[in-house]
PDB file of C-alpha atoms in Angstrom:
ATOM      1  CA  UNK D  21     143.686  31.364 -22.793  1.00 34.00           C
ATOM      2  CA  UNK D  22     145.315  34.601 -23.907  1.00 35.00           C
ATOM      3  CA  UNK D  23     143.376  36.618 -26.430  1.00 31.00           C
ATOM      4  CA  UNK D  24     145.158  37.593 -29.624  1.00 36.00           C
ATOM      5  CA  UNK D  25     144.434  40.811 -31.491  1.00 40.00           C
ATOM      6  CA  UNK D  26     143.519  40.895 -35.128  1.00 47.00           C
ATOM      7  CA  UNK D  27     146.314  40.895 -37.690  1.00 60.00           C
ATOM      8  CA  UNK D  28     146.528  44.404 -39.141  1.00 75.00           C
ATOM      9  CA  UNK D  29     146.536  44.804 -42.913  1.00 89.00           C
ATOM     10  CA  UNK D  30     149.906  46.184 -43.972  1.00 92.00           C
ATOM     11  CA  UNK D  31     150.779  48.491 -46.813  1.00 94.00           C
ATOM     12  CA  UNK D  32     154.448  48.668 -47.812  1.00 96.00           C
ATOM     13  CA  UNK D  33     155.449  51.687 -49.894  1.00 96.00           C
ATOM     14  CA  UNK D  34     158.707  52.900 -51.371  1.00 97.00           C
ATOM     15  CA  UNK D  35     159.887  56.175 -49.884  1.00 97.00           C
ATOM     16  CA  UNK D  36     158.846  59.012 -52.155  1.00 97.00           C
ATOM     17  CA  UNK D  37     155.926  57.138 -53.684  1.00 97.00           C
ATOM     18  CA  UNK D  38     152.271  57.907 -52.979  1.00 97.00           C
ATOM     19  CA  UNK D  39     150.340  55.814 -50.452  1.00 96.00           C
ATOM     20  CA  UNK D  40     146.654  54.977 -50.615  1.00 96.00           C
ATOM     21  CA  UNK D  41     144.951  53.585 -47.527  1.00 95.00           C
ATOM     22  CA  UNK D  42     141.396  52.357 -47.821  1.00 93.00           C
ATOM     23  CA  UNK D  43     138.536  51.986 -45.377  1.00 92.00           C
ATOM     24  CA  UNK D  44     134.960  50.735 -45.593  1.00 90.00           C
ATOM     25  CA  UNK D  45     132.350  52.206 -43.274  1.00 87.00           C
ATOM     26  CA  UNK D  46     128.909  50.981 -42.332  1.00 81.00           C
ATOM     27  CA  UNK D  47     126.800  53.847 -40.976  1.00 81.00           C
ATOM     28  CA  UNK D  48     125.097  55.854 -43.706  1.00 81.00           C
ATOM     29  CA  UNK D  49     123.996  58.399 -41.100  1.00 84.00           C
ATOM     30  CA  UNK D  50     127.524  59.505 -40.262  1.00 86.00           C
ATOM     31  CA  UNK D  51     128.168  63.209 -40.891  1.00 87.00           C
ATOM     32  CA  UNK D  52     131.924  63.245 -40.623  1.00 90.00           C
ATOM     33  CA  UNK D  53     134.709  60.851 -41.442  1.00 92.00           C
ATOM     34  CA  UNK D  54     138.096  61.214 -39.864  1.00 93.00           C
ATOM     35  CA  UNK D  55     141.558  59.779 -40.405  1.00 95.00           C
ATOM     36  CA  UNK D  56     143.905  59.254 -37.478  1.00 95.00           C
ATOM     37  CA  UNK D  57     147.587  58.349 -37.414  1.00 97.00           C
ATOM     38  CA  UNK D  58     148.910  56.267 -34.531  1.00 97.00           C
ATOM     39  CA  UNK D  59     152.646  55.903 -34.083  1.00 96.00           C
ATOM     40  CA  UNK D  60     154.109  53.224 -31.867  1.00 93.00           C
ATOM     41  CA  UNK D  61     153.647  54.026 -28.192  1.00 92.00           C
ATOM     42  CA  UNK D  62     151.439  57.033 -28.854  1.00 95.00           C
ATOM     43  CA  UNK D  63     147.766  57.827 -28.964  1.00 96.00           C
ATOM     44  CA  UNK D  64     145.898  58.456 -32.229  1.00 96.00           C
ATOM     45  CA  UNK D  65     146.583  61.831 -33.822  1.00 95.00           C
ATOM     46  CA  UNK D  66     144.078  63.670 -36.032  1.00 93.00           C
ATOM     47  CA  UNK D  67     145.152  63.966 -39.674  1.00 94.00           C
ATOM     48  CA  UNK D  68     142.188  65.165 -41.697  1.00 95.00           C
ATOM     49  CA  UNK D  69     138.416  64.940 -41.772  1.00 93.00           C
ATOM     50  CA  UNK D  70     135.717  65.210 -44.397  1.00 94.00           C
ATOM     51  CA  UNK D  71     132.057  66.061 -44.151  1.00 92.00           C
ATOM     52  CA  UNK D  72     129.595  63.636 -45.670  1.00 92.00           C
ATOM     53  CA  UNK D  73     128.380  66.174 -48.247  1.00 93.00           C
ATOM     54  CA  UNK D  74     131.857  66.385 -49.768  1.00 95.00           C
ATOM     55  CA  UNK D  75     133.701  63.847 -51.884  1.00 96.00           C
ATOM     56  CA  UNK D  76     137.231  65.194 -51.615  1.00 97.00           C
ATOM     57  CA  UNK D  77     139.281  67.243 -49.207  1.00 97.00           C
ATOM     58  CA  UNK D  78     142.954  68.124 -49.359  1.00 97.00           C
ATOM     59  CA  UNK D  79     145.428  68.916 -46.645  1.00 94.00           C
ATOM     60  CA  UNK D  80     149.167  69.185 -46.553  1.00 93.00           C
ATOM     61  CA  UNK D  81     150.394  66.117 -48.485  1.00 96.00           C
ATOM     62  CA  UNK D  82     147.166  64.277 -47.682  1.00 98.00           C
ATOM     63  CA  UNK D  83     143.899  63.911 -49.557  1.00 98.00           C
ATOM     64  CA  UNK D  84     140.776  62.149 -48.350  1.00 97.00           C
ATOM     65  CA  UNK D  85     138.246  60.770 -50.822  1.00 97.00           C
ATOM     66  CA  UNK D  86     134.720  59.766 -49.874  1.00 96.00           C
ATOM     67  CA  UNK D  87     132.485  57.539 -51.981  1.00 94.00           C
ATOM     68  CA  UNK D  88     129.114  57.333 -50.279  1.00 91.00           C
ATOM     69  CA  UNK D  89     127.652  55.071 -52.937  1.00 92.00           C
ATOM     70  CA  UNK D  90     129.894  52.202 -51.895  1.00 91.00           C
ATOM     71  CA  UNK D  91     130.591  53.486 -48.360  1.00 91.00           C
ATOM     72  CA  UNK D  92     134.282  53.789 -49.020  1.00 92.00           C
ATOM     73  CA  UNK D  93     136.864  56.202 -47.659  1.00 93.00           C
ATOM     74  CA  UNK D  94     140.483  56.551 -48.708  1.00 95.00           C
ATOM     75  CA  UNK D  95     143.506  58.476 -47.519  1.00 96.00           C
ATOM     76  CA  UNK D  96     146.169  59.410 -50.008  1.00 97.00           C
ATOM     77  CA  UNK D  97     149.598  60.471 -48.794  1.00 98.00           C
ATOM     78  CA  UNK D  98     151.829  62.149 -51.347  1.00 97.00           C
ATOM     79  CA  UNK D  99     155.590  61.599 -51.440  1.00 97.00           C
ATOM     80  CA  UNK D 100     155.587  59.192 -48.514  1.00 97.00           C
ATOM     81  CA  UNK D 101     158.316  59.816 -45.948  1.00 96.00           C
ATOM     82  CA  UNK D 102     159.801  57.610 -43.194  1.00 96.00           C
ATOM     83  CA  UNK D 103     157.911  59.690 -40.628  1.00 96.00           C
ATOM     84  CA  UNK D 104     154.658  58.490 -42.168  1.00 97.00           C
ATOM     85  CA  UNK D 105     155.254  54.999 -40.794  1.00 97.00           C
ATOM     86  CA  UNK D 106     152.345  54.318 -38.449  1.00 97.00           C
ATOM     87  CA  UNK D 107     148.969  52.638 -38.137  1.00 96.00           C
ATOM     88  CA  UNK D 108     146.194  54.618 -39.823  1.00 96.00           C
ATOM     89  CA  UNK D 109     142.595  54.424 -38.594  1.00 95.00           C
ATOM     90  CA  UNK D 110     139.444  55.695 -40.196  1.00 94.00           C
ATOM     91  CA  UNK D 111     136.653  56.849 -37.915  1.00 93.00           C
ATOM     92  CA  UNK D 112     133.139  58.203 -38.211  1.00 91.00           C
ATOM     93  CA  UNK D 113     130.851  60.388 -36.206  1.00 87.00           C
ATOM     94  CA  UNK D 114     127.718  62.460 -36.580  1.00 76.00           C
ATOM     95  CA  UNK D 115     127.365  66.083 -35.679  1.00 67.00           C
ATOM     96  CA  UNK D 116     124.716  65.639 -33.005  1.00 64.00           C
ATOM     97  CA  UNK D 117     126.945  63.287 -31.028  1.00 64.00           C
ATOM     98  CA  UNK D 118     130.367  63.556 -29.492  1.00 69.00           C
ATOM     99  CA  UNK D 119     131.103  59.873 -29.947  1.00 80.00           C
ATOM    100  CA  UNK D 120     133.687  58.807 -32.548  1.00 88.00           C
ATOM    101  CA  UNK D 121     133.614  55.224 -33.797  1.00 89.00           C
ATOM    102  CA  UNK D 122     136.950  53.862 -34.948  1.00 91.00           C
ATOM    103  CA  UNK D 123     137.218  51.435 -37.816  1.00 88.00           C
ATOM    104  CA  UNK D 124     139.896  48.965 -38.711  1.00 80.00           C
ATOM    105  CA  UNK D 125     143.496  50.074 -39.001  1.00 92.00           C
ATOM    106  CA  UNK D 126     146.174  49.708 -41.665  1.00 95.00           C
ATOM    107  CA  UNK D 127     149.874  49.596 -40.900  1.00 95.00           C
ATOM    108  CA  UNK D 128     151.933  51.685 -43.326  1.00 96.00           C
ATOM    109  CA  UNK D 129     155.586  50.752 -43.629  1.00 95.00           C
ATOM    110  CA  UNK D 130     158.114  52.645 -45.733  1.00 95.00           C
ATOM    111  CA  UNK D 131     160.876  50.974 -47.745  1.00 94.00           C
ATOM    112  CA  UNK D 132     164.050  53.050 -48.104  1.00 90.00           C
TER     113      UNK D 132
ATOM    114  CA  UNK Z  26     149.529  73.810 -24.931  1.00 64.00           C
ATOM    115  CA  UNK Z  27     150.250  70.725 -22.815  1.00 84.00           C
ATOM    116  CA  UNK Z  28     148.707  67.516 -24.067  1.00 94.00           C
ATOM    117  CA  UNK Z  29     146.711  64.844 -22.301  1.00 97.00           C
ATOM    118  CA  UNK Z  30     148.792  63.206 -19.569  1.00 97.00           C
ATOM    119  CA  UNK Z  31     148.417  59.609 -18.501  1.00 98.00           C
ATOM    120  CA  UNK Z  32     150.124  57.452 -15.914  1.00 97.00           C
ATOM    121  CA  UNK Z  33     151.510  54.937 -15.519  1.00 98.00           C
ATOM    122  CA  UNK Z  34     152.725  54.262 -19.063  1.00 97.00           C
ATOM    123  CA  UNK Z  35     153.086  50.541 -18.451  1.00 97.00           C
ATOM    124  CA  UNK Z  36     151.620  48.156 -15.908  1.00 98.00           C
ATOM    125  CA  UNK Z  37     151.977  44.419 -15.470  1.00 98.00           C
ATOM    126  CA  UNK Z  38     149.702  42.607 -13.039  1.00 98.00           C
ATOM    127  CA  UNK Z  39     148.450  39.107 -12.416  1.00 97.00           C
ATOM    128  CA  UNK Z  40     144.857  38.150 -13.074  1.00 97.00           C
ATOM    129  CA  UNK Z  41     142.441  38.902 -10.259  1.00 97.00           C
ATOM    130  CA  UNK Z  42     144.582  41.837  -9.098  1.00 98.00           C
ATOM    131  CA  UNK Z  43     143.377  45.442  -9.200  1.00 98.00           C
ATOM    132  CA  UNK Z  44     144.816  48.312 -11.202  1.00 98.00           C
ATOM    133  CA  UNK Z  45     144.120  52.015 -11.618  1.00 98.00           C
ATOM    134  CA  UNK Z  46     144.982  54.446 -14.384  1.00 98.00           C
ATOM    135  CA  UNK Z  47     145.110  58.210 -14.150  1.00 98.00           C
ATOM    136  CA  UNK Z  48     144.390  60.869 -16.758  1.00 98.00           C
ATOM    137  CA  UNK Z  49     144.850  64.627 -16.742  1.00 97.00           C
ATOM    138  CA  UNK Z  50     143.085  66.203 -19.733  1.00 96.00           C
ATOM    139  CA  UNK Z  51     144.044  69.350 -21.579  1.00 95.00           C
ATOM    140  CA  UNK Z  52     143.238  72.379 -19.461  1.00 93.00           C
ATOM    141  CA  UNK Z  53     139.742  73.653 -20.070  1.00 90.00           C
ATOM    142  CA  UNK Z  54     138.501  70.562 -21.910  1.00 91.00           C
ATOM    143  CA  UNK Z  55     135.050  69.694 -20.602  1.00 89.00           C
ATOM    144  CA  UNK Z  56     134.739  66.245 -22.153  1.00 91.00           C
ATOM    145  CA  UNK Z  57     136.910  63.285 -21.208  1.00 94.00           C
ATOM    146  CA  UNK Z  58     136.930  59.822 -22.739  1.00 95.00           C
ATOM    147  CA  UNK Z  59     138.453  56.470 -21.792  1.00 97.00           C
ATOM    148  CA  UNK Z  60     139.116  53.974 -24.580  1.00 97.00           C
ATOM    149  CA  UNK Z  61     140.348  50.392 -24.609  1.00 97.00           C
ATOM    150  CA  UNK Z  62     142.581  49.456 -27.525  1.00 96.00           C
ATOM    151  CA  UNK Z  63     143.313  45.766 -27.921  1.00 94.00           C
ATOM    152  CA  UNK Z  64     146.366  44.922 -30.011  1.00 90.00           C
ATOM    153  CA  UNK Z  65     145.594  45.209 -33.719  1.00 87.00           C
ATOM    154  CA  UNK Z  66     142.245  46.937 -33.240  1.00 91.00           C
ATOM    155  CA  UNK Z  67     140.906  50.457 -33.190  1.00 93.00           C
ATOM    156  CA  UNK Z  68     140.131  52.151 -29.870  1.00 95.00           C
ATOM    157  CA  UNK Z  69     136.792  51.228 -28.307  1.00 95.00           C
ATOM    158  CA  UNK Z  70     135.013  53.780 -26.139  1.00 94.00           C
ATOM    159  CA  UNK Z  71     134.528  52.671 -22.529  1.00 97.00           C
ATOM    160  CA  UNK Z  72     133.141  55.819 -20.916  1.00 96.00           C
ATOM    161  CA  UNK Z  73     132.592  59.482 -21.677  1.00 93.00           C
ATOM    162  CA  UNK Z  74     132.369  62.280 -19.113  1.00 93.00           C
ATOM    163  CA  UNK Z  75     130.991  65.780 -19.595  1.00 89.00           C
ATOM    164  CA  UNK Z  76     132.549  67.767 -16.741  1.00 88.00           C
ATOM    165  CA  UNK Z  77     132.067  65.335 -13.835  1.00 85.00           C
ATOM    166  CA  UNK Z  78     128.929  63.634 -15.152  1.00 91.00           C
ATOM    167  CA  UNK Z  79     128.781  60.408 -17.152  1.00 93.00           C
ATOM    168  CA  UNK Z  80     127.407  60.846 -20.687  1.00 90.00           C
ATOM    169  CA  UNK Z  81     127.944  57.329 -22.042  1.00 91.00           C
ATOM    170  CA  UNK Z  82     129.120  54.207 -20.237  1.00 95.00           C
ATOM    171  CA  UNK Z  83     127.238  51.670 -22.314  1.00 93.00           C
ATOM    172  CA  UNK Z  84     130.428  49.783 -23.251  1.00 93.00           C
ATOM    173  CA  UNK Z  85     131.960  49.751 -19.775  1.00 96.00           C
ATOM    174  CA  UNK Z  86     131.994  46.279 -18.127  1.00 95.00           C
ATOM    175  CA  UNK Z  87     130.561  47.575 -14.911  1.00 95.00           C
ATOM    176  CA  UNK Z  88     131.070  44.368 -12.976  1.00 96.00           C
ATOM    177  CA  UNK Z  89     134.818  45.009 -12.962  1.00 97.00           C
ATOM    178  CA  UNK Z  90     135.504  48.451 -14.430  1.00 98.00           C
ATOM    179  CA  UNK Z  91     134.788  51.772 -12.751  1.00 98.00           C
ATOM    180  CA  UNK Z  92     135.711  55.344 -13.543  1.00 97.00           C
ATOM    181  CA  UNK Z  93     135.330  58.682 -11.909  1.00 96.00           C
ATOM    182  CA  UNK Z  94     136.078  62.284 -12.711  1.00 95.00           C
ATOM    183  CA  UNK Z  95     136.019  64.232  -9.499  1.00 82.00           C
ATOM    184  CA  UNK Z  96     135.815  68.021  -9.814  1.00 86.00           C
ATOM    185  CA  UNK Z  97     135.483  67.687 -13.578  1.00 84.00           C
ATOM    186  CA  UNK Z  98     139.225  67.621 -14.264  1.00 92.00           C
ATOM    187  CA  UNK Z  99     141.382  64.514 -13.628  1.00 96.00           C
ATOM    188  CA  UNK Z 100     139.958  61.056 -14.046  1.00 97.00           C
ATOM    189  CA  UNK Z 101     140.797  57.558 -12.867  1.00 98.00           C
ATOM    190  CA  UNK Z 102     139.836  54.239 -14.440  1.00 98.00           C
ATOM    191  CA  UNK Z 103     139.951  51.135 -12.247  1.00 98.00           C
ATOM    192  CA  UNK Z 104     139.777  47.444 -13.019  1.00 98.00           C
ATOM    193  CA  UNK Z 105     138.965  45.075 -10.165  1.00 97.00           C
ATOM    194  CA  UNK Z 106     139.565  42.174 -10.572  1.00 97.00           C
ATOM    195  CA  UNK Z 107     141.547  42.049 -13.816  1.00 97.00           C
ATOM    196  CA  UNK Z 108     141.159  39.272 -16.371  1.00 97.00           C
ATOM    197  CA  UNK Z 109     143.569  38.115 -19.060  1.00 97.00           C
ATOM    198  CA  UNK Z 110     141.386  39.682 -21.769  1.00 96.00           C
ATOM    199  CA  UNK Z 111     141.838  43.114 -20.181  1.00 97.00           C
ATOM    200  CA  UNK Z 112     145.367  43.237 -21.598  1.00 97.00           C
ATOM    201  CA  UNK Z 113     145.261  46.299 -23.824  1.00 97.00           C
ATOM    202  CA  UNK Z 114     146.271  49.925 -24.111  1.00 98.00           C
ATOM    203  CA  UNK Z 115     143.971  52.256 -22.199  1.00 98.00           C
ATOM    204  CA  UNK Z 116     143.730  55.621 -23.881  1.00 98.00           C
ATOM    205  CA  UNK Z 117     142.405  58.825 -22.424  1.00 98.00           C
ATOM    206  CA  UNK Z 118     141.203  61.633 -24.671  1.00 96.00           C
ATOM    207  CA  UNK Z 119     139.746  65.052 -24.037  1.00 94.00           C
ATOM    208  CA  UNK Z 120     137.696  67.427 -26.095  1.00 90.00           C
ATOM    209  CA  UNK Z 121     136.833  71.107 -25.888  1.00 85.00           C
ATOM    210  CA  UNK Z 122     133.351  72.466 -26.371  1.00 70.00           C
ATOM    211  CA  UNK Z 123     134.102  74.942 -29.146  1.00 61.00           C
ATOM    212  CA  UNK Z 124     130.866  74.659 -31.007  1.00 55.00           C
ATOM    213  CA  UNK Z 125     132.510  72.780 -33.869  1.00 60.00           C
ATOM    214  CA  UNK Z 126     130.587  70.381 -35.993  1.00 63.00           C
ATOM    215  CA  UNK Z 127     131.812  67.506 -33.867  1.00 70.00           C
ATOM    216  CA  UNK Z 128     134.000  67.178 -30.823  1.00 71.00           C
ATOM    217  CA  UNK Z 129     137.615  66.863 -31.933  1.00 82.00           C
ATOM    218  CA  UNK Z 130     139.398  64.553 -29.535  1.00 90.00           C
ATOM    219  CA  UNK Z 131     142.994  64.827 -28.340  1.00 93.00           C
ATOM    220  CA  UNK Z 132     144.567  61.607 -27.132  1.00 96.00           C
ATOM    221  CA  UNK Z 133     147.100  60.858 -24.445  1.00 97.00           C
ATOM    222  CA  UNK Z 134     149.928  58.328 -24.943  1.00 97.00           C
ATOM    223  CA  UNK Z 135     148.014  55.533 -23.231  1.00 97.00           C
ATOM    224  CA  UNK Z 136     148.760  53.008 -20.511  1.00 98.00           C
ATOM    225  CA  UNK Z 137     149.771  49.548 -21.708  1.00 97.00           C
ATOM    226  CA  UNK Z 138     148.319  46.926 -19.364  1.00 98.00           C
ATOM    227  CA  UNK Z 139     149.522  43.334 -19.390  1.00 98.00           C
ATOM    228  CA  UNK Z 140     147.575  40.824 -17.328  1.00 98.00           C
ATOM    229  CA  UNK Z 141     149.435  37.559 -16.670  1.00 97.00           C
TER     230      UNK Z 141
END
């Protein structure tokens, strides 16, 4: 029979509010953690990354937090805009490899 | 800078038919990747090329999938014969060798394959 993809977790946020997207990772050896944004009909687009020896990194309207104790990663988007509507993926890699492992995605939808 | 180009954007075939996808990476990018993205999931690496050599094809179902990167530039991914579970978006990505901490990947728009 036809295979069915997993149901994506969805986060619904009021326009102008802050969004927090969470991700759990499994590989303690990963050196870098990356957030990607994927809009409908497009490939993933790099947003921000963080090295494993850091716990916070800020970009333009985005902040990534890393908690290695509980293997948790989060992406915070300030003042969420309609253009932020997309699926967000966390990913991990280590510096000696060129392979990036994608985690589960979260669909962010914006309420007007 | 032009991005990663892929064609076709959409393809519908019946099971047991063959299909091929094409990718043109960003100029000068030595590394090229093919990913399979099933609906609702993150991309899964199928094969990675460094110039025209294969670096990693451990996740490629070699009984039906094949890929090549002649002359270290364009690449094609082929499925023969296709199965229903091959329905997915096939993403191509490329990466420069800039000496960064890790290889930042740039993705194309993907080819959406539907197998009926």
